[in-house]
Amino acid sequence: MEEPIKTQSLRYVSLDGHANSFALNKENNCIAVAGRSLLKVYMINNDSFSELHNMRHHNLSYSSNAIAWSHLNTNILATAATNGCIAIWDLQKFGRQKQLTVYEDHERTTHAVTFHQQDPNFLLSASQDSTLKLFDLREKPNCVSTFQSTESVRDVKFNPYNFNSFASVSENGCVHLWDVRRPEKFVQSFTAHSGPIYCLDWHPTQQWLATGSRDKLIKIWNMSNTKPTLEHTIYTIAVVGRVRWRPDRKFHIASCSLVVDYSIYIWDVRRPFIPYASFNEHTNVTTDIAFKGAPDTLISTSKDSTIYKHITKDAQHPALAANPQSAAINPKGEILFVSKSKVKTQPVLTSSSSSLKLSILSSAKKLSQDTVDAAVPESTHEQFHLAKSSLHYFTDQCEQPLSAISDVALTKTLHKDYIFFVKCAKEYKLKPEGQLDFLDMLEHNSLVARKYGRPNVAMLWNLVKMIYKSTPQKKQAVNNLLTQTSNQSSSEQSAITRGGSFGTAGLAILNGSNGNVTANHVGSGENISSNDEILNDSNEIGLITVPKVPVPDIEVEIFDDGMAQNELDCRNLRNGFLYTGPHDNFVKDFPMCSSSLINHELMHSHYRNHRSEMEREVIETSPPPEQSFLQVSDTILIQHWQPYQVLADNLITQSESGDVQTPTCILICLGKNREDLPIDRFTQENFLQAYIDMLHRHQMWNEATNVINMSWIPNIAEMNEQSTNINTACGECGRAISSGFYCKNCKSADPSRCVVCNEIVRGMFTFCNHCCHGGHMHHMMEWFMQNPRCPKCNHLCEYD
Amino acid sequence: MNSIIHTEHRDVIHDCSYDYYGQRMATCSSDQTIKVWEQNEKGQWIVSSSWKAHSGSIWKLNWAHPEFGAVIVSASFDRTASIWEETAEQKPTASSTPAKRWIRRTNLVDSRTSVTDVKFGPKNLGLVLATSSSDGIIRIYEAPDIMNLSQWTLQHEIICKLPLSCISWNPSLFRAHPPMIAAGSDMAQSNEPKVFVFEYSEYNRRWTKTENINVTEPVHSIEFAPNVGRSYHVLAVASKDVSIFNLKPIVEQSGNTRFEVVQAAQFNDNFCTVWRVTWNITGTMLVTSSDDGYVRIWRMNYLKGFKCICSYKPDSNVNHHDPQAVQLINSSTTKFFKKGVGAFAGSSQIQQH
């Protein structure tokens, strides 16, 4: 990702070709870059790089691999070339004289040069020809000593803790420690990596040596003991090209990669998997990195021909962007939750008093320079390594197995949904069978829904039952009426009318073809004023006479006994049930929407709750009182009673509330009658598809197959016809059997014999997928109770 | 009931994911390993496999539909996404069940930057997956032969301008719903919309951006709710707060589909960054986790508003089967029942423990 160039970070492009390496002078204000036909010195200013020297016109027909700046003499530079030449440069000289000396000792490419910290004349080089050479700048034209290594040497650094010692790394994964006075053999050698090591760096304050390798690891070795010990391992994402310790930060080390990865990372060795900071500005491989004396400025060169001055303030922090938390929920409502644990912050630097002092000193210095910079990264990096996560597992599930849960109320919200779904899927009857006719089936399903704590779903089943309770002829008549309704023939409708005055409620529902009217009058207090009416044929609106028709049993249609017995209250209703009307302020006017039936139900049941038992007795057992002459004081709104529309709306609403089971099951139960409902086939297919998928997720294959079988939509019904082939092979010869259990190759029906009893199997044949041997189900079960292997071929069969 | 699972991951765990049935789970961590867990008879989670999967932090993982086998895809900081398949190995011993091992089938290396998220598509599209990366590119891969998981072809590259942090497929299996992807960006400094919705047009054979959803804070997690027969799609977005959007398809006269995007809900988790949103199977409950360490469960009520029915802050010192933890869940649940009603606006009154 390309970031816009930050205020502090600095980019410089106009290199003639890219730099392979660079070196900073001891004041850290100049940079010398070396590359193919490139050798330049720049001054690092606050907001720019300015060119000081350009040694291009010298004999640079070779490419420099490495460059070093003398630690003591600020004018002396050394470059190492791909052809093995080591050149010494003096910046004070002019023109061609700048090039002081060229050593041509190495036979092959030189990879590294480094100056001795104390003696300005000593220079060490490492080469592909498996040698290291020590040069004394006073001695020309040859090196003073040659150190013979075992493999090509990639990098070398003097040991800052022992001036006679230096370390080198080689392509066979070994680190060698040498004594300058003993060139014949290394003092110590150990295998550090499984691949070539490309770089090393000594820690500025600790006796630690960092090595970076092609195996993508950076390893930190403690060199204070006689035997080096591995302190830390950092797992990077690409081949490590360079490593550099960060000044004043004991645990921080920067790295860049030789291939693939263009980013520069700063790692905290205590958190080896994720970098503390990253710089992603380069658009090609980063060739070299170095801190500019202070911990917050990093210089880098890249194959994209740029030099960058990075400021750590502008760095990206991958660990901070990473999500420290995660959660997952499964179909049973069990929740997993992972969060980063807060570990108590410990004083980090206590182990090293010297670096602590340094740190304080430098931050004080820094504060004077840049107050903003100091505080923010300081606090984050102190805690950076302290990261662990804890994984939590929540379940609402009772200790009992599913089947043993009798009291649904015991289970809690999350799990309840699961229980309800599973139980209903198992216990719903989806088609009339045996003694169970259509209405019984609806009744049964209603009871099931109630049993598992969903009175609203139960109510929906009851609604279906109510709509379809009428005999076929009557249903036909209802249909006729409905047709009329849709034709908008105004006065001859069946409708429910309602008034909205609070405290009064009544409900009446037209049932039957001949306009039989049942009015159920309920009232609060003395006034029985039922505002809900049935309009019959040519009755006028306004003052309504309800015919005193003795109510035949079959016609009583006010919510059935089951409903009345169930003490529905608002709380139950609200628990997940969706209705489109207003909810807790149904005291106000009802909007007359098409699905307002639920409001009726709500009002009705609500009302019933508040009604005395006696009243209920009277109303339910006796026909309406003779004197029920109704006077309607409020304006009556006419609601067209469109049961199918109401039902369809309710099914859709139910599905939108996340319960696709109920509408799907109702649609299945309705059979052909579902065509009455104004639900298009796309929606129906969506319902079925979603329900089947949910059943699959609950691993209820039988129920899912059942639903597919009963599906009326070809696309769904076809699901059972897909992937129905099982390829079988003959257990004798291993050839595929095309049809039946007769093997054409063996010309026998032996494949169909039970391997246990050797009889030809009729009916169910069970066999192993691998060896194709099998037989009677019960024989195989008996056999595999005792033996893990196939009775015939000793194959380790996998019967699940 | 709350229990702590000792993961033995050596760094932060970035993702945990249930398989399709919710019987197994997998965790991935910055320590470059993936662990697969199964429950034993006592209901305790046991590591069944653990392996070093990447050479960088692993951000996300996702299970494929079991129709394609036991397959996991992982997205990593090392700029790759890997497909893992569990295989049974024939052990020579006659005893015990064959050992299961996870094998890397392929490594998707097209991204030049960290792969931030990866998700398998709904199974009716075949074996497809989408990756999002911080270079702002969504890549859609397909395994043309589901029996050969080592061959994946890069089908599409969708270029967004912002670095992406998360991605989600519309999980609907319904054939009338075209493939749909939403992606979010966690870019900090800008006020651009950070949620993008793309739809695949069978006619043009390409993905087109249909909507920008105007969430301007950095987005950390995004998830479509299971469709369960709805006519519209529900998308939860986690940024500084949680937003839920309903996307209702509108077919224009030109035949293109647009979406009417309605913000169905917005609630904050105690005013701190929300890192993860995830839906239950019916899309009625949203689980969120936020920076204050709380995990909250929001339940859709009958008005399609969302109420917090449970908020719980796990303490890393909680013992197994801590009675108090159970108490917490219980009390908050009962509280929900008591409070029951109330407009959605009241949801900011989250009970604190």
XYZ file of C-alpha atoms in Angstrom, chain A residues 246-482:
237
model
C 17.753 -0.278 17.190
C 19.814 2.068 19.362
C 18.526 2.596 22.902
C 15.887 -0.108 22.539
C 17.286 -3.226 24.023
C 14.806 -5.597 22.419
C 14.277 -3.926 19.072
C 15.841 -4.987 15.836
C 15.113 -3.859 12.294
C 15.199 -6.132 9.299
C 14.619 -6.063 5.595
C 14.279 -8.770 3.049
C 16.282 -9.772 0.009
C 13.350 -10.883 -2.100
C 9.567 -10.636 -2.372
C 8.956 -8.405 0.591
C 9.674 -4.687 0.180
C 8.856 -3.665 3.715
C 11.171 -2.839 6.573
C 10.197 -4.177 9.952
C 11.190 -3.348 13.470
C 10.748 -6.343 15.723
C 10.592 -6.739 19.424
C 12.531 -9.902 20.067
C 10.135 -10.852 22.857
C 7.246 -10.923 20.425
C 8.755 -12.902 17.621
C 5.792 -13.317 15.291
C 4.503 -9.883 14.535
C 6.602 -6.798 13.883
C 6.343 -3.894 16.228
C 6.491 -1.435 13.347
C 6.732 -1.562 9.606
C 7.656 0.836 6.826
C 6.007 0.002 3.561
C 7.100 2.885 1.398
C 9.529 1.131 -0.882
C 8.254 -0.153 -4.178
C 11.075 -2.599 -4.724
C 13.378 -4.696 -2.609
C 15.063 -2.836 0.211
C 18.821 -3.220 -0.122
C 20.160 -1.755 3.097
C 18.981 -0.218 6.326
C 20.610 1.634 9.222
C 19.497 3.709 12.157
C 20.702 7.243 12.026
C 22.296 7.183 15.459
C 19.001 7.779 17.237
C 16.298 5.125 17.603
C 13.652 7.063 15.719
C 15.278 7.686 12.372
C 15.911 4.871 9.976
C 17.622 5.293 6.626
C 17.044 2.807 3.858
C 17.966 2.293 0.250
C 16.085 0.227 -2.230
C 16.179 -1.180 -5.724
C 13.500 1.340 -6.573
C 16.436 3.852 -6.677
C 15.350 5.776 -3.648
C 16.792 6.665 -0.302
C 14.291 6.998 2.492
C 14.597 8.600 5.833
C 11.893 6.964 7.922
C 10.647 8.363 11.167
C 9.235 5.756 13.529
C 6.347 8.039 14.311
C 5.143 7.486 10.758
C 5.521 3.740 10.899
C 2.625 1.428 10.646
C 1.965 -0.916 13.494
C 0.558 -4.153 12.132
C -0.137 -5.466 15.594
C -2.310 -2.508 16.450
C -4.352 -2.838 13.304
C -4.869 -6.531 13.877
C -8.076 -7.454 15.562
C -7.361 -8.458 19.136
C -10.749 -10.075 19.563
C -12.960 -12.506 17.852
C -16.271 -14.146 18.503
C -18.162 -17.000 16.936
C -21.589 -18.440 17.516
C -22.778 -21.831 16.402
C -26.258 -23.130 15.582
C -26.742 -24.219 19.174
C -26.178 -20.697 20.406
C -22.847 -21.484 21.965
C -20.437 -18.625 21.790
C -16.703 -18.555 21.502
C -14.958 -15.386 22.425
C -11.279 -14.640 22.118
C -9.770 -11.523 23.526
C -6.303 -10.260 24.066
C -5.521 -10.632 27.717
C -4.231 -7.700 29.584
C -0.986 -8.754 31.200
C 0.355 -6.644 33.978
C 3.096 -4.378 32.770
C 6.389 -5.181 34.253
C 9.351 -2.877 34.366
C 10.920 -3.979 31.179
C 14.427 -2.720 31.419
C 15.367 -3.763 34.917
C 17.609 -6.498 33.716
C 19.935 -4.052 32.109
C 20.711 -1.001 34.113
C 23.014 0.421 31.542
C 20.491 0.441 28.787
C 17.925 1.840 31.158
C 20.129 4.826 31.761
C 20.758 5.165 28.106
C 17.124 5.062 27.408
C 16.346 7.783 29.866
C 19.123 9.895 28.567
C 18.117 9.562 25.014
C 14.471 10.148 25.622
C 15.335 13.283 27.523
C 17.378 14.386 24.600
C 14.633 13.499 22.271
C 12.084 15.412 24.230
C 13.943 18.559 23.511
C 13.899 17.723 19.832
C 10.508 16.353 19.371
C 8.092 16.210 22.231
C 5.356 14.519 20.279
C 7.483 11.654 19.225
C 8.682 10.583 22.603
C 5.523 9.754 24.457
C 3.355 7.774 22.114
C 5.516 4.962 20.836
C 7.222 4.676 24.160
C 4.105 3.528 25.930
C 3.054 1.158 23.196
C 6.365 -0.508 22.839
C 6.764 -1.037 26.543
C 3.800 -3.357 26.462
C 4.300 -4.645 23.026
C 5.660 -8.035 23.872
C 3.064 -8.815 26.488
C 0.416 -10.364 24.351
C -1.620 -13.468 24.842
C -5.216 -14.280 24.201
C -7.753 -16.059 26.267
C -10.436 -18.150 24.668
C -13.836 -18.320 26.318
C -16.627 -20.668 25.638
C -20.158 -19.759 26.603
C -22.962 -22.169 26.500
C -26.471 -21.878 27.792
C -26.939 -25.531 27.459
C -28.226 -27.449 30.428
C -26.242 -30.303 31.765
C -28.942 -32.689 30.676
C -28.915 -34.123 27.222
C -31.357 -32.620 24.821
C -33.937 -35.355 25.145
C -34.106 -35.036 28.896
C -35.114 -31.419 28.913
C -38.714 -31.388 29.840
C -39.128 -27.927 31.145
C -38.267 -25.626 28.347
C -38.262 -22.654 30.655
C -35.088 -24.007 32.158
C -33.099 -23.339 29.103
C -32.059 -19.843 28.431
C -32.469 -17.511 25.576
C -29.685 -18.622 23.327
C -30.269 -22.254 23.677
C -34.027 -21.934 23.617
C -34.067 -21.013 19.979
C -32.054 -24.080 19.225
C -34.286 -26.386 21.264
C -37.353 -24.920 19.701
C -36.059 -25.343 16.213
C -34.857 -28.881 16.689
C -37.878 -30.070 18.617
C -40.349 -28.529 16.252
C -38.511 -29.843 13.229
C -38.760 -33.311 14.760
C -42.289 -33.182 16.041
C -44.197 -31.166 13.507
C -46.482 -33.243 11.402
C -46.266 -31.995 7.876
C -48.921 -34.091 6.207
C -52.065 -35.848 7.344
C -51.434 -39.461 8.027
C -53.565 -42.222 9.445
C -55.984 -40.925 12.015
C -54.556 -37.483 11.803
C -56.523 -35.320 9.433
C -55.645 -31.888 8.214
C -57.065 -29.964 11.138
C -55.669 -32.356 13.716
C -52.306 -31.874 12.148
C -52.561 -28.112 12.537
C -53.757 -28.572 16.078
C -50.881 -30.908 16.787
C -48.358 -28.469 15.406
C -49.863 -25.692 17.430
C -49.496 -27.762 20.558
C -45.929 -28.594 19.681
C -45.101 -24.938 19.266
C -46.713 -24.120 22.566
C -44.981 -26.969 24.301
C -41.628 -25.514 23.405
C -42.457 -22.044 24.478
C -43.624 -20.209 21.415
C -47.248 -19.229 21.926
C -47.006 -16.817 19.055
C -46.105 -19.589 16.668
C -48.863 -21.683 18.182
C -51.225 -18.846 17.521
C -50.173 -18.725 13.923
C -50.945 -22.420 13.556
C -54.298 -21.780 15.137
C -54.938 -19.001 12.730
C -54.282 -21.358 9.873
C -56.549 -23.881 11.447
C -59.230 -21.303 11.908
C -59.082 -20.198 8.323
C -59.203 -23.695 6.994
C -61.510 -25.179 9.532
C -64.585 -24.729 7.431
C -65.815 -27.539 5.313
C -64.847 -27.513 1.693
C -68.162 -26.066 0.600
C -67.928 -23.359 3.108
C -64.428 -22.712 2.151
C -65.610 -22.291 -1.346
C -68.073 -19.767 -0.117
C -65.409 -17.926 1.767
C -63.472 -17.855 -1.386
C -66.425 -16.380 -3.163
C -66.682 -13.766 -0.556
C -63.060 -13.074 -0.880
